[in-house]
XYZ file of C-alpha atoms in Angstrom:
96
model
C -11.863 -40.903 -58.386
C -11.501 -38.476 -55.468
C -8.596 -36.287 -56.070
C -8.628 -34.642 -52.553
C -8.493 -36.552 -49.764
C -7.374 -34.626 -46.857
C -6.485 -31.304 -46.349
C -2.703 -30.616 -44.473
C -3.071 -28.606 -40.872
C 0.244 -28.058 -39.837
C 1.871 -25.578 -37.837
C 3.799 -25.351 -41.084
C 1.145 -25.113 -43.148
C -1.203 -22.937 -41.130
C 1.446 -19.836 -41.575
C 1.860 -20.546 -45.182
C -1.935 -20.124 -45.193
C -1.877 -16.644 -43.563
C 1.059 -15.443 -45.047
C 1.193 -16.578 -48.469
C -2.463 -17.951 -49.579
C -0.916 -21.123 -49.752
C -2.591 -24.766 -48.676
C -1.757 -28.190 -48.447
C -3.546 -31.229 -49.013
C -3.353 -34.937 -49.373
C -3.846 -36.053 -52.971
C -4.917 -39.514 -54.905
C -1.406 -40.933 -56.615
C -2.514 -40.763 -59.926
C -4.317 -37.439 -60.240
C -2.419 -34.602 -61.855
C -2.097 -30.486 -61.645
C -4.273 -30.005 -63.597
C -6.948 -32.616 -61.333
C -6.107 -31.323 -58.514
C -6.768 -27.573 -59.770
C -10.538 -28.247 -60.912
C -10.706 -30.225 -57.291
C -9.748 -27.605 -55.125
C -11.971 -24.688 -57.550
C -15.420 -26.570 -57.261
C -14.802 -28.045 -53.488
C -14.023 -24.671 -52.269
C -15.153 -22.126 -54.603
C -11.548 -20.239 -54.741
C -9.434 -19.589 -58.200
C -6.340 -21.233 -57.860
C -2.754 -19.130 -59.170
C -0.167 -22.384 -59.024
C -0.375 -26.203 -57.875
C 3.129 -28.169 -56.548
C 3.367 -31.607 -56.192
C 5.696 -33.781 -54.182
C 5.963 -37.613 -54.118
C 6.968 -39.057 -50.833
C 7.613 -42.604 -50.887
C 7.386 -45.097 -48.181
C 9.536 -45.633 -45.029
C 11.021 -48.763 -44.467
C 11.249 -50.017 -40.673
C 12.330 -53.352 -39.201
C 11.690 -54.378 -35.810
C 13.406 -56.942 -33.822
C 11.163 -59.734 -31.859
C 11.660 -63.244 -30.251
C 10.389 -65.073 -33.850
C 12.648 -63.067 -35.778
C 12.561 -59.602 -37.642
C 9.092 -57.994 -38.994
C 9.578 -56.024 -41.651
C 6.723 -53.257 -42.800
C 6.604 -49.838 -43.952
C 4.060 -46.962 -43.800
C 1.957 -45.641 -46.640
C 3.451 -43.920 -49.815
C 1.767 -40.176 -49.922
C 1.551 -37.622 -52.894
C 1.024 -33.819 -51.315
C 0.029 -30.649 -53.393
C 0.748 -27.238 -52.597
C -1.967 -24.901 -53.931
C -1.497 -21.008 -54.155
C -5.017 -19.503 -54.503
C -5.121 -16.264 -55.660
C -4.851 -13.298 -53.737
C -8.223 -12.392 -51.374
C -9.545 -15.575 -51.821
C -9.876 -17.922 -48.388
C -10.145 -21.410 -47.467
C -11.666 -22.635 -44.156
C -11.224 -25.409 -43.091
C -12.617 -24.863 -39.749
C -16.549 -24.511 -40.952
C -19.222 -26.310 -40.172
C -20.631 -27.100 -43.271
C-alpha cells in the first residue's frame, strides 16, 4: 500500500511550509498516523514532530439535462498535516 500519494501545493500550504515547517499531502483512506509518519521519514529523509488528519467526504452534485437529472459526486479525500521538526526541509521542487 502507498500511504502518500500526492503532496498539497497550495498558496495555503506553501506559507504554512515557510512559516511553520508544516506540509500537506494526500493520503491512502486506510493508512493511519502512525503510516503516514514512517512514509513521510523514509520518502524524504526529515523527522517528523506531529501528523493531523482530516476526512473530507464526497460532494454531491446534480445536473439538469433533456433525459432527466445525472447525479454524481467527486472523490472522497483523506489529507495529513505533517509538522517536521524544526531545520529540517522538504522540496518538493527537485529534480530527483
Amino acid at each position: 500500500m502507498s500511504v502518500l500519494i500526492k503532496p498539497i501545493i497550495t498558496e495555503k500550504m506553501t506559507a504554512d511550509s515557510e512559516l511553520l515547517n508544516r506540509y500537506g499531502f494526500i493520503v491512502d483512506p486506510r493508512a493511519n498516523k502512525i503510516q503516514i509518519k514512517d512514509a513521510v521519514e523514509a520518502t524524504y529523509g526529515v523527522s517528523v514532530k506531529k501528523v493531523r488528519t482530516m476526512n473530507y467526504g464526497p460532494k454531491r452534485k446534480s445536473r439538469y439535462t433533456k433525459t432527466g437529472v445525472q447525479h454524481g459526486k467527486t472523490n472522497s479525500v483523506k489529507k495529513a498535516i505533517v509538522d517536521v521538526v524544526e531545520g529540517d526541509i522538504i522540496d518538493f521542487y527537485s529534480n530527483l
